[in-house]
Short mmCIF file of C-alpha atoms and ligand atoms in Angstrom, two decimals:
data_model
loop_
_atom_site.label_atom_id
_atom_site.label_comp_id
_atom_site.label_asym_id
_atom_site.label_seq_id
_atom_site.Cartn_x
_atom_site.Cartn_y
_atom_site.Cartn_z
CA MET A 174 7.68 11.45 15.85
CA ASP A 175 7.51 9.13 18.84
CA ARG A 176 9.62 8.64 21.91
CA LEU A 177 12.63 6.51 21.14
CA GLN A 178 11.70 3.82 23.67
CA LYS A 179 8.29 3.49 21.99
CA VAL A 180 9.79 3.14 18.52
CA ILE A 181 12.15 0.43 19.81
CA ALA A 182 9.33 -1.42 21.59
CA GLN A 183 7.14 -1.24 18.52
CA ALA A 184 9.87 -2.83 16.44
CA GLY A 185 9.21 -5.89 18.59
CA ILE A 186 12.70 -5.88 20.11
CA THR A 187 11.81 -5.54 23.76
CA SER A 188 9.35 -3.94 26.18
CA ARG A 189 9.17 -0.17 26.50
CA ARG A 190 10.65 -0.35 29.98
CA ASN A 191 13.60 -2.42 28.81
CA ALA A 192 14.07 -0.06 25.90
CA GLU A 193 14.40 2.82 28.40
CA LYS A 194 17.10 0.90 30.21
CA LEU A 195 18.96 0.21 26.96
CA ILE A 196 18.85 3.92 26.13
CA GLN A 197 20.14 4.92 29.58
CA ASP A 198 22.88 2.29 29.33
CA GLY A 199 24.13 3.88 26.09
CA LYS A 200 23.17 0.87 23.94
CA VAL A 201 21.09 2.87 21.45
CA LYS A 202 22.27 4.96 18.51
CA VAL A 203 20.14 7.27 16.36
CA ASN A 204 21.65 8.05 12.96
CA GLY A 205 25.04 6.96 14.23
CA THR A 206 25.04 8.97 17.49
CA THR A 207 24.60 7.36 20.91
CA VAL A 208 21.53 8.70 22.69
CA THR A 209 21.04 8.40 26.45
CA GLU A 210 18.20 10.93 26.96
CA LEU A 211 14.83 9.28 27.55
CA GLY A 212 12.80 12.14 26.09
CA THR A 213 14.46 11.85 22.66
CA LYS A 214 12.05 11.61 19.75
CA ALA A 215 12.56 9.48 16.66
CA SER A 216 10.66 8.77 13.48
CA PRO A 217 10.50 5.60 11.37
CA SER A 218 12.88 7.21 8.85
CA ASP A 219 15.64 7.52 11.48
CA GLU A 220 18.25 4.80 11.53
CA ILE A 221 18.11 3.30 15.00
CA GLU A 222 20.61 0.76 16.30
CA VAL A 223 20.20 -1.29 19.45
CA ASN A 224 23.33 -3.08 20.67
CA GLY A 225 24.88 -2.35 17.28
CA VAL A 226 21.99 -3.91 15.31
CA LYS A 227 19.72 -1.81 13.12
CA ILE A 228 16.06 -2.19 14.03
CA GLU A 229 13.67 -3.23 11.32
CA LYS A 230 10.05 -2.41 10.67
CA GLU A 231 7.50 -3.49 13.27
CA GLU A 232 6.47 -7.12 13.04
CA PRO A 233 3.07 -7.26 11.29
CA VAL A 234 0.17 -8.55 13.38
CA TYR A 235 -3.40 -9.40 12.38
CA PHE A 236 -6.41 -9.84 14.67
CA LEU A 237 -10.04 -10.74 14.29
CA PHE A 238 -11.93 -8.71 16.91
CA TYR A 239 -15.53 -9.00 18.12
CA LYS A 240 -16.33 -5.32 18.59
CA PRO A 241 -18.96 -4.66 21.24
CA THR A 242 -21.46 -1.81 20.83
CA GLY A 243 -20.51 1.49 22.46
CA VAL A 244 -16.95 1.51 21.13
CA ILE A 245 -15.35 3.82 18.54
CA SER A 246 -13.58 2.18 15.57
CA SER A 247 -10.36 4.13 15.82
CA ALA A 248 -7.09 4.11 17.72
CA LYS A 249 -7.88 7.30 19.69
CA ASP A 250 -10.92 9.40 20.57
CA GLU A 251 -10.72 13.09 21.42
CA LYS A 252 -13.77 12.83 23.66
CA GLY A 253 -12.18 10.03 25.66
CA ARG A 254 -14.74 7.38 24.67
CA LYS A 255 -13.77 3.72 24.57
CA VAL A 256 -11.89 2.81 21.38
CA VAL A 257 -11.15 -0.56 19.78
CA THR A 258 -7.44 -0.45 20.68
CA ASP A 259 -8.39 -0.35 24.39
CA PHE A 260 -9.13 -4.05 23.97
CA PHE A 261 -5.48 -4.81 23.07
CA PRO A 262 -3.52 -3.54 26.09
CA GLU A 263 -0.79 -6.18 25.70
CA ILE A 264 -0.06 -5.43 22.07
CA GLU A 265 3.00 -3.22 21.57
CA GLN A 266 2.38 -2.76 17.84
CA ARG A 267 0.46 0.27 16.65
CA ILE A 268 -2.66 -1.52 15.47
CA PHE A 269 -5.72 0.08 13.87
CA PRO A 270 -9.03 -1.19 12.48
CA ILE A 271 -9.43 -2.13 8.81
CA GLY A 272 -12.46 -0.03 7.93
CA ARG A 273 -14.97 0.72 10.62
CA LEU A 274 -18.13 -0.30 12.39
CA ASP A 275 -20.39 2.42 13.84
CA TYR A 276 -20.33 3.16 17.56
CA ASP A 277 -23.64 1.29 17.97
CA THR A 278 -22.75 -1.61 15.66
CA SER A 279 -21.22 -4.79 17.04
CA GLY A 280 -19.40 -7.58 15.25
CA LEU A 281 -16.40 -8.62 13.24
CA LEU A 282 -13.64 -6.08 12.77
CA LEU A 283 -10.12 -6.82 11.55
CA MET A 284 -7.23 -5.06 13.29
CA THR A 285 -3.65 -4.81 12.09
CA ASN A 286 -0.53 -2.64 11.95
CA ASP A 287 0.02 -3.59 8.30
CA GLY A 288 -1.00 -0.53 6.30
CA GLU A 289 -0.48 -2.21 2.94
CA PHE A 290 -2.73 -5.12 3.87
CA ALA A 291 -5.42 -2.72 5.14
CA ASN A 292 -5.26 -0.67 1.92
CA LEU A 293 -5.59 -3.81 -0.15
CA LEU A 294 -8.74 -4.94 1.68
CA MET A 295 -10.28 -1.46 1.62
CA HIS A 296 -9.65 -1.01 -2.11
CA PRO A 297 -13.04 -0.14 -3.68
CA LYS A 298 -12.66 -2.94 -6.21
CA TYR A 299 -12.11 -5.54 -3.50
CA LYS A 300 -15.48 -7.22 -3.27
CA VAL A 301 -15.27 -9.02 0.06
CA GLU A 302 -18.73 -10.05 1.27
CA LYS A 303 -19.83 -8.57 4.56
CA HIS A 304 -22.71 -10.30 6.23
CA TYR A 305 -24.89 -8.42 8.74
CA ILE A 306 -27.80 -9.28 10.95
CA VAL A 307 -30.28 -6.48 11.39
CA LYS A 308 -33.21 -5.79 13.70
CA THR A 309 -35.63 -3.31 12.19
CA LYS A 310 -38.26 -1.11 13.75
CA GLY A 311 -41.36 -2.15 11.83
CA ILE A 312 -41.77 -5.10 9.52
CA PRO A 313 -40.74 -4.54 5.90
CA SER A 314 -42.81 -6.27 3.20
CA LYS A 315 -41.36 -8.57 0.56
CA HIS A 316 -41.65 -5.68 -1.86
CA ASP A 317 -39.60 -3.42 0.46
CA LEU A 318 -36.91 -6.09 0.82
CA LYS A 319 -36.78 -6.56 -2.94
CA LYS A 320 -35.80 -2.88 -3.22
CA LEU A 321 -32.79 -3.57 -1.00
CA SER A 322 -31.74 -6.60 -3.03
CA THR A 323 -31.84 -4.75 -6.34
CA GLY A 324 -30.28 -1.54 -4.96
CA VAL A 325 -31.54 1.65 -3.36
CA ARG A 326 -30.62 5.21 -4.15
CA LEU A 327 -28.56 6.90 -1.42
CA GLU A 328 -27.21 10.43 -1.56
CA ASP A 329 -23.79 9.07 -2.64
CA GLY A 330 -25.15 6.77 -5.34
CA LYS A 331 -27.17 3.61 -5.88
CA THR A 332 -26.16 0.55 -3.86
CA ALA A 333 -25.07 -2.62 -5.63
CA PRO A 334 -27.36 -5.68 -5.47
CA ALA A 335 -27.47 -7.22 -1.99
CA LYS A 336 -28.50 -10.62 -0.67
CA ILE A 337 -31.47 -10.31 1.71
CA LYS A 338 -33.24 -12.87 3.87
CA LEU A 339 -36.07 -12.32 6.33
CA LYS A 340 -35.23 -14.55 9.31
CA SER A 341 -38.08 -13.88 11.73
CA LEU A 342 -40.60 -11.26 12.77
CA ASP A 343 -42.36 -10.21 15.94
CA LYS A 344 -45.82 -8.84 15.15
CA LYS A 345 -46.45 -7.76 18.74
CA LYS A 346 -43.23 -5.77 19.05
CA GLN A 347 -43.31 -4.81 15.37
CA THR A 348 -39.71 -5.80 14.72
CA ALA A 349 -38.03 -8.04 12.16
CA ILE A 350 -34.71 -9.87 12.00
CA ILE A 351 -33.13 -9.71 8.56
CA GLU A 352 -29.83 -10.94 7.11
CA ILE A 353 -28.11 -8.77 4.54
CA THR A 354 -24.91 -9.40 2.62
CA ILE A 355 -23.18 -6.55 0.81
CA HIS A 356 -19.74 -6.10 -0.71
CA GLU A 357 -19.49 -2.33 -0.73
CA GLY A 358 -18.24 -0.21 2.13
CA LYS A 359 -20.08 3.10 1.97
CA ASN A 360 -20.26 4.99 5.25
CA ARG A 361 -23.16 3.72 7.44
CA GLN A 362 -24.35 1.84 4.39
CA VAL A 363 -26.64 -0.76 5.96
CA ARG A 364 -28.33 1.75 8.25
CA ARG A 365 -28.88 4.15 5.36
CA MET A 366 -30.25 1.37 3.11
CA PHE A 367 -32.91 0.47 5.67
CA GLU A 368 -33.69 4.13 6.36
CA ALA A 369 -34.17 4.57 2.60
CA ILE A 370 -37.00 1.99 2.61
CA GLY A 371 -38.53 3.47 5.78
CA TYR A 372 -37.44 0.90 8.39
CA PRO A 373 -34.79 2.25 10.77
CA ILE A 374 -32.36 -0.19 12.32
CA GLN A 375 -32.58 -0.90 16.05
CA LYS A 376 -29.65 -3.31 16.17
CA LEU A 377 -26.85 -4.09 13.74
CA LYS A 378 -24.18 -6.77 13.93
CA ARG A 379 -21.56 -7.83 11.38
CA GLU A 380 -21.39 -11.60 11.56
CA ARG A 381 -19.05 -12.39 8.69
CA TYR A 382 -16.27 -10.78 6.70
CA GLY A 383 -15.36 -12.88 3.66
CA LEU A 384 -14.57 -16.35 4.94
CA LEU A 385 -14.19 -15.20 8.53
CA ASP A 386 -16.82 -15.37 11.26
CA LEU A 387 -17.10 -14.76 15.00
CA LYS A 388 -17.13 -18.42 16.06
CA GLY A 389 -15.72 -18.94 19.55
CA LEU A 390 -15.54 -15.25 20.46
CA ASN A 391 -17.60 -13.13 22.85
CA PRO A 392 -17.98 -9.35 22.50
CA GLY A 393 -14.68 -7.68 23.40
CA GLU A 394 -12.60 -10.79 22.58
CA SER A 395 -10.17 -11.27 19.73
CA ARG A 396 -7.91 -13.86 18.18
CA ARG A 397 -4.97 -13.73 15.83
CA LEU A 398 -5.65 -14.55 12.19
CA THR A 399 -3.88 -17.72 11.07
CA PRO A 400 -1.19 -17.39 8.36
CA HIS A 401 -3.59 -19.27 6.07
CA GLU A 402 -6.42 -16.77 6.68
CA ILE A 403 -4.07 -13.84 6.00
CA LYS A 404 -2.95 -15.47 2.78
CA GLN A 405 -6.53 -16.20 1.70
CA LEU A 406 -7.58 -12.58 2.26
CA ARG A 407 -4.54 -11.29 0.43
CA ASN A 408 -5.03 -13.66 -2.52
CA LEU A 409 -8.70 -12.81 -2.80
CA ALA A 410 -7.93 -9.10 -2.78
CA VAL A 411 -5.18 -9.39 -5.37
CA THR A 412 -7.29 -11.47 -7.78
CA GLN A 413 -10.30 -9.20 -7.42
CA THR A 414 -8.52 -5.87 -7.67
CA SER A 415 -6.67 -6.94 -10.81
CA LYS A 416 -9.91 -7.85 -12.62
N1 URA B 583 -23.23 -0.42 7.81
C1 URA B 583 -23.64 0.45 8.76
O1 URA B 583 -24.62 1.16 8.59
N2 URA B 583 -22.93 0.50 9.90
C2 URA B 583 -21.88 -0.28 10.17
O2 URA B 583 -21.29 -0.18 11.23
C3 URA B 583 -21.48 -1.17 9.16
C4 URA B 583 -22.17 -1.21 7.99
#
């Protein structure tokens, strides 16, 4: 249950402040009864009319967000830490992240208020490629990296084959930069894969999600997905989940 003015605002009809005015002016009905109290609560199953017109479901919105490190991938945090929705103060819709990136991971995160779309992309059979760039503590050998590409055993099962590429190494600092592409979404998967071969991750960034990348964005910035990108993601998901 949410405050009536919030439900109206989230339906994309008007701002929350205007919605309050409409309520006080007697322009809002809940299940056929005019409501003028601002504290009134309503749920999505209530029939709400504004100026005699029934409000419809919230307009769906889709964003590509460059998550900075030090941010929680959820809509709220009990400990009051910064969350991804803090970066969308202007957005009235109740958006949430599709999947998650760890607190210390930066990179591409999709945000939406479309639950169906999010479920589709998070379906275990949906094999969208996620491309990460990793900085390891220590320099893994070719043999170590081969283990990652064929699959390593984690406590929740063996990982599927991954694409791995050693990009550069720093012998003095004993670090390596490695690209890894996976299509699974186990919790903290990339970090656990590197821990499994004995090379903990110092830095982790998701650079690509399917056909999408971070081009043109700085950490903390976002852009709306184009209708074409939304369609492409949806089509890909539908064809892959029905296989
Ligand atoms: N794998 C991880 O370990 N962490 C992330 O945030 C994403 C993938």
